[in-house]
Amino acid sequence: MKFEHALAMFRQGTMTPREYLEEFIAAVQEKEGRIKAFACLDIEQARLHADASTDRYRRQAPLSGIDGMPIGIKDIIDTASLPTCMGSDIYRDWRPRADAEAVDALRSGGAVILGKTRTTEFAIGRATITTNPHDAERTPGGSSSGTAAGVASGMICAGLGTQTQGSIIRPASYCGVVGYKPTWGVLPLHGVHPVSHSHDHLGVIAQSLDVAWALAHCIMKYRPTKENAPLIPLPSLGAEGHPLPRIAVLKTAGYKELSEGELGAFDERMNRWRQSGVQVSGVDEHAELAAFCGELDGVPSLSTEMVASDMRWPYSQYCKNFPAETGEKIHGLVKQGLDISAERYLSLIEHREKLLARLEALSTRYDAFVLPAASGIAPLGLENTGSRTLSVYGSFLGIPAVSLPLITVGHMPLGVQLLGRRSKDHELMCHAKRLAELN
Amino acid sequence: MKFEHALAMFRQGTMTPREYLEEFIAAVQEKEGRIKAFACLDIEQARLHADASTDRYRRQAPLSGIDGMPIGIKDIIDTASLPTCMGSDIYRDWRPRADAEAVDALRSGGAVILGKTRTTEFAIGRATITTNPHDAERTPGGSSSGTAAGVASGMICAGLGTQTQGSIIRPASYCGVVGYKPTWGVLPLHGVHPVSHSHDHLGVIAQSLDVAWALAHCIMKYRPTKENAPLIPLPSLGAEGHPLPRIAVLKTAGYKELSEGELGAFDERMNRWRQSGVQVSGVDEHAELAAFCGELDGVPSLSTEMVASDMRWPYSQYCKNFPAETGEKIHGLVKQGLDISAERYLSLIEHREKLLARLEALSTRYDAFVLPAASGIAPLGLENTGSRTLSVYGSFLGIPAVSLPLITVGHMPLGVQLLGRRSKDHELMCHAKRLAELN
């Protein structure tokens, strides 16, 4: 059952958070053996927290709009009550002294943490064993593999993920659920193991846009920042009566990673939006848009340069002190990063600022930008967690991104990705909700 | 021996880093029992690192301008090879998996880490047992107590400290050494236990301005940021031929915390600068300067509001889960912080931006701002680490601050504090060097 409906019942007293939690525990008991979404579970603690939530609703005193929501926490995010292993043997049985800031915020809002969800090695290296709920032969996508698979299989309502290049938008797309990567700086990273301080984002994977926003908003309120200040007064989405957005398709060279069938399904979705009255512009209609898309083609490799350079800390120490425990991909990125000079790195920051200014200029004409959320459906096999190409533009620019499960190709989902302007996350989510409600 | 002289001898081959280190080890053996600057020492490791440095100079291949420099690391900064205890029993015997980013940078530059230096509880709570090298009955100041006392007693050349409100500038002033708190964002805080994400700064306490700059520069190069980008091409200070700066005295209500003798000594220093040809302006000469100083009077309490609010994470968890291990001051700040609304917090950020803009406007007329580095000499007793009033302006505004040991009152030192413009740290340090060389 969707949380929105459960919440109404909690308030009416027709269902308790404990009863709701038991539905998710039943799903865990049925599916976790196949999905392997959790690095660890704490069902007994979750039951205690759900009982406390039940008691709060009885007293008509829920802590927030997420009180009683069963969630998962990606295992590179610190929890004091459960181990935090980063998907790496270097942190086997690691126990931080405090919950990460976002975890503390969610607990303060009454969320019920069912367990830690599996992550690829430090959210950038070796894949994990989690399978795709739509097809156990396929990857759920990385790096927030367990959160996406857990939501898609109904074992949690939502969960925390992180995205450095594609780690929320891609698994959300592969698993057919909502992924929301906020503007850089909107959600706090304290207590989250870093990959790249210039690219890391905390975000949410959820059953629905409303649930994603409710979780993110609960965290923002806990930690006001310059970036999230305009969002704090906006606790819900309420897309009703929201005008249809003007959107522009970001067509990049990355589209060649999609099959004809996948591209056709994406185009069909755009055409259906057009038929519903949405203004969907293409690169052939606007030279500046086309030029901007051309600039995006360089972004995946520039982004990897920045990430590799950022990874010098602490990964060069892991490579040196724990060489066998550290995967080949991380060894390679650290090596690449050590060759990048400070001058080069600063020129990349500058380039990013220029691209952002161009996006701002285009934003006078378009309310949002659209593109596939991944380079097609989830690939076969568990070792390759998929291409990051189409999700990296939003990560590099630090702009809000959302993946909507609106396309199916064969038996597999493919997300439609919307990108917005910095700190205009609420606007983007409202556009997304309006578009998701169209035929 | 000052590091500048030692460095020349390392290069000439007339002294080795190992021989130099032994001078500091001798000082430790003589003084540490009284000073108690170190939370832990690792003399054998330091010897090995000094021998490696010796070998590099022999091969004429030092790693950087700080190769062979014996330093200390404040114990709220992560080290993988030594425990990191944050001045708190909550972290007794705590062993992080990686060195903090700044520690990794300094090791990469060849610095020789002699040990971890004592900090007050989480750099904000209960005082530590370190004594002032000038008078064992007096506090060395907090929170970077061990680093300041270690430098002042010749047990290390320099060390890392952190400042949230006054924790570098104040102990440097009390111990008669150079303290440098960079512009916010210039030095990375990854692997440093947080107090307040809006106020925390990593910085340096050192024998001299040149040593302070060399250490800070080594860290900047490792981690380029928007804030330190203009500083990276400037590896040394070179004040020779530097014009005399035009400076303005920031006279605030905080001056009433100083005794008449202390104020007189500060005024005398200003007069001597005037006699040397420095333009030293006072509030009575410029209405806008006076108005700005008036605004500063509110800063200590606004700053504490922001810090207390920031401390919600992770300190509310420490207060709840480790109540006995957490000191009263921290309990009080967390309680204060929980009452501060998001709106109030965001209004404080806005207020800070406005004050910064006013400082920028004044900076067309003045090259630097000057005030005492602390509210007088180190107080008697070890429990009170002193007032933060005069050091908090620079912390709140995130502007560079330096404390120069240029005043003596009785047998005790008092620092002269210079403040500059954001990301103009090199300029400020050159002004400081020029001023320190005057009579």
PDB file of C-alpha atoms in Angstrom, chain A residues 80 90-92 94-101 104 108 190-191 194 197 221-226 228-229 232 309-314 316-318 321-322 341-343 345-346 349 353, chain B residues 80 90-92 94-101 104 108 190-191 194 197 221-226 228-229 232 309-314 316-318 321-322 341-343 345-346 349 353:
ATOM      1  CA  ALA A  80      24.980   4.086  15.244  1.00  0.00           C
ATOM      2  CA  ILE A  90      37.733  -2.199   4.983  1.00  0.00           C
ATOM      3  CA  TYR A  91      34.692  -1.281   7.074  1.00  0.00           C
ATOM      4  CA  ARG A  92      33.557  -4.767   8.028  1.00  0.00           C
ATOM      5  CA  TRP A  94      32.190  -0.766  11.456  1.00  0.00           C
ATOM      6  CA  ARG A  95      30.086   1.041  14.052  1.00  0.00           C
ATOM      7  CA  PRO A  96      30.000   4.829  13.942  1.00  0.00           C
ATOM      8  CA  ARG A  97      29.250   6.669  17.186  1.00  0.00           C
ATOM      9  CA  ALA A  98      26.384   8.693  15.689  1.00  0.00           C
ATOM     10  CA  ASP A  99      23.767   8.483  12.974  1.00  0.00           C
ATOM     11  CA  ALA A 100      24.389  10.594   9.897  1.00  0.00           C
ATOM     12  CA  GLU A 101      22.612  13.930   9.960  1.00  0.00           C
ATOM     13  CA  ASP A 104      18.879  11.679  12.619  1.00  0.00           C
ATOM     14  CA  SER A 108      13.247  12.786  14.453  1.00  0.00           C
ATOM     15  CA  HIS A 190      27.498  14.782   7.252  1.00  0.00           C
ATOM     16  CA  GLY A 191      28.003  11.167   8.212  1.00  0.00           C
ATOM     17  CA  PRO A 194      32.481  10.587   0.601  1.00  0.00           C
ATOM     18  CA  HIS A 197      33.088  16.369  -2.510  1.00  0.00           C
ATOM     19  CA  LYS A 221      13.998  21.368   7.766  1.00  0.00           C
ATOM     20  CA  TYR A 222      16.497  19.745  10.096  1.00  0.00           C
ATOM     21  CA  ARG A 223      19.438  21.420   8.363  1.00  0.00           C
ATOM     22  CA  PRO A 224      18.679  24.759   6.696  1.00  0.00           C
ATOM     23  CA  THR A 225      21.259  25.869   4.137  1.00  0.00           C
ATOM     24  CA  LYS A 226      21.570  28.613   1.577  1.00  0.00           C
ATOM     25  CA  ASN A 228      17.525  24.740   0.513  1.00  0.00           C
ATOM     26  CA  ALA A 229      16.271  28.001   2.052  1.00  0.00           C
ATOM     27  CA  ILE A 232      11.760  24.924   3.420  1.00  0.00           C
ATOM     28  CA  SER A 309      40.777  13.975  -8.453  1.00  0.00           C
ATOM     29  CA  ASP A 310      38.447  14.284  -5.453  1.00  0.00           C
ATOM     30  CA  MET A 311      38.951  10.601  -4.689  1.00  0.00           C
ATOM     31  CA  ARG A 312      42.575  11.228  -3.801  1.00  0.00           C
ATOM     32  CA  TRP A 313      41.135  11.544  -0.317  1.00  0.00           C
ATOM     33  CA  PRO A 314      40.632   9.101   1.309  1.00  0.00           C
ATOM     34  CA  SER A 316      44.643   6.861  -2.050  1.00  0.00           C
ATOM     35  CA  GLN A 317      45.040   5.738   1.570  1.00  0.00           C
ATOM     36  CA  TYR A 318      42.732   2.758   1.045  1.00  0.00           C
ATOM     37  CA  ASN A 321      46.872   0.515   3.227  1.00  0.00           C
ATOM     38  CA  PHE A 322      44.185  -1.950   2.088  1.00  0.00           C
ATOM     39  CA  SER A 341      46.849  19.217 -11.533  1.00  0.00           C
ATOM     40  CA  ALA A 342      45.269  21.842  -9.303  1.00  0.00           C
ATOM     41  CA  GLU A 343      45.111  24.158 -12.318  1.00  0.00           C
ATOM     42  CA  TYR A 345      40.859  20.908 -11.526  1.00  0.00           C
ATOM     43  CA  LEU A 346      40.100  24.590 -11.061  1.00  0.00           C
ATOM     44  CA  ILE A 349      35.125  24.100 -11.762  1.00  0.00           C
ATOM     45  CA  GLU A 353      30.033  27.448 -13.736  1.00  0.00           C
TER      46      GLU A 353
ATOM     47  CA  ALA B  80      44.684   6.208  11.135  1.00  0.00           C
ATOM     48  CA  ILE B  90      32.812   8.797  23.774  1.00  0.00           C
ATOM     49  CA  TYR B  91      35.746   8.299  21.429  1.00  0.00           C
ATOM     50  CA  ARG B  92      38.143   6.598  23.825  1.00  0.00           C
ATOM     51  CA  TRP B  94      38.809   5.447  18.554  1.00  0.00           C
ATOM     52  CA  ARG B  95      40.730   4.508  15.394  1.00  0.00           C
ATOM     53  CA  PRO B  96      39.535   5.963  12.105  1.00  0.00           C
ATOM     54  CA  ARG B  97      40.323   4.002   8.933  1.00  0.00           C
ATOM     55  CA  ALA B  98      41.962   6.968   7.204  1.00  0.00           C
ATOM     56  CA  ASP B  99      43.870  10.136   8.004  1.00  0.00           C
ATOM     57  CA  ALA B 100      41.931  13.384   7.609  1.00  0.00           C
ATOM     58  CA  GLU B 101      42.479  15.065   4.282  1.00  0.00           C
ATOM     59  CA  ASP B 104      47.222  13.178   4.303  1.00  0.00           C
ATOM     60  CA  SER B 108      52.434  13.823   1.350  1.00  0.00           C
ATOM     61  CA  HIS B 190      37.112  16.130   5.741  1.00  0.00           C
ATOM     62  CA  GLY B 191      38.057  13.859   8.609  1.00  0.00           C
ATOM     63  CA  PRO B 194      32.492  18.860  13.338  1.00  0.00           C
ATOM     64  CA  HIS B 197      29.357  23.410   9.751  1.00  0.00           C
ATOM     65  CA  LYS B 221      47.463  22.454  -3.134  1.00  0.00           C
ATOM     66  CA  TYR B 222      46.197  19.007  -2.184  1.00  0.00           C
ATOM     67  CA  ARG B 223      42.574  20.140  -2.262  1.00  0.00           C
ATOM     68  CA  PRO B 224      41.832  23.019  -4.651  1.00  0.00           C
ATOM     69  CA  THR B 225      38.535  24.809  -3.964  1.00  0.00           C
ATOM     70  CA  LYS B 226      36.786  27.909  -5.222  1.00  0.00           C
ATOM     71  CA  ASN B 228      41.569  28.819  -2.221  1.00  0.00           C
ATOM     72  CA  ALA B 229      41.973  29.036  -6.013  1.00  0.00           C
ATOM     73  CA  ILE B 232      47.418  28.235  -4.873  1.00  0.00           C
ATOM     74  CA  SER B 309      21.805  25.257  16.047  1.00  0.00           C
ATOM     75  CA  ASP B 310      24.487  23.499  13.983  1.00  0.00           C
ATOM     76  CA  MET B 311      25.393  21.366  17.006  1.00  0.00           C
ATOM     77  CA  ARG B 312      22.036  19.613  16.839  1.00  0.00           C
ATOM     78  CA  TRP B 313      24.015  17.141  14.747  1.00  0.00           C
ATOM     79  CA  PRO B 314      25.640  15.041  16.069  1.00  0.00           C
ATOM     80  CA  SER B 316      21.955  15.865  20.327  1.00  0.00           C
ATOM     81  CA  GLN B 317      22.743  12.169  19.843  1.00  0.00           C
ATOM     82  CA  TYR B 318      25.735  12.349  22.197  1.00  0.00           C
ATOM     83  CA  ASN B 321      23.137   8.281  24.101  1.00  0.00           C
ATOM     84  CA  PHE B 322      26.175   9.297  26.182  1.00  0.00           C
ATOM     85  CA  SER B 341      13.843  27.775  14.070  1.00  0.00           C
ATOM     86  CA  ALA B 342      14.906  27.258  10.461  1.00  0.00           C
ATOM     87  CA  GLU B 343      13.632  30.778   9.698  1.00  0.00           C
ATOM     88  CA  TYR B 345      18.801  30.341  11.306  1.00  0.00           C
ATOM     89  CA  LEU B 346      18.370  31.467   7.708  1.00  0.00           C
ATOM     90  CA  ILE B 349      22.963  33.544   7.386  1.00  0.00           C
ATOM     91  CA  GLU B 353      26.101  38.135   4.214  1.00  0.00           C
TER      92      GLU B 353
END
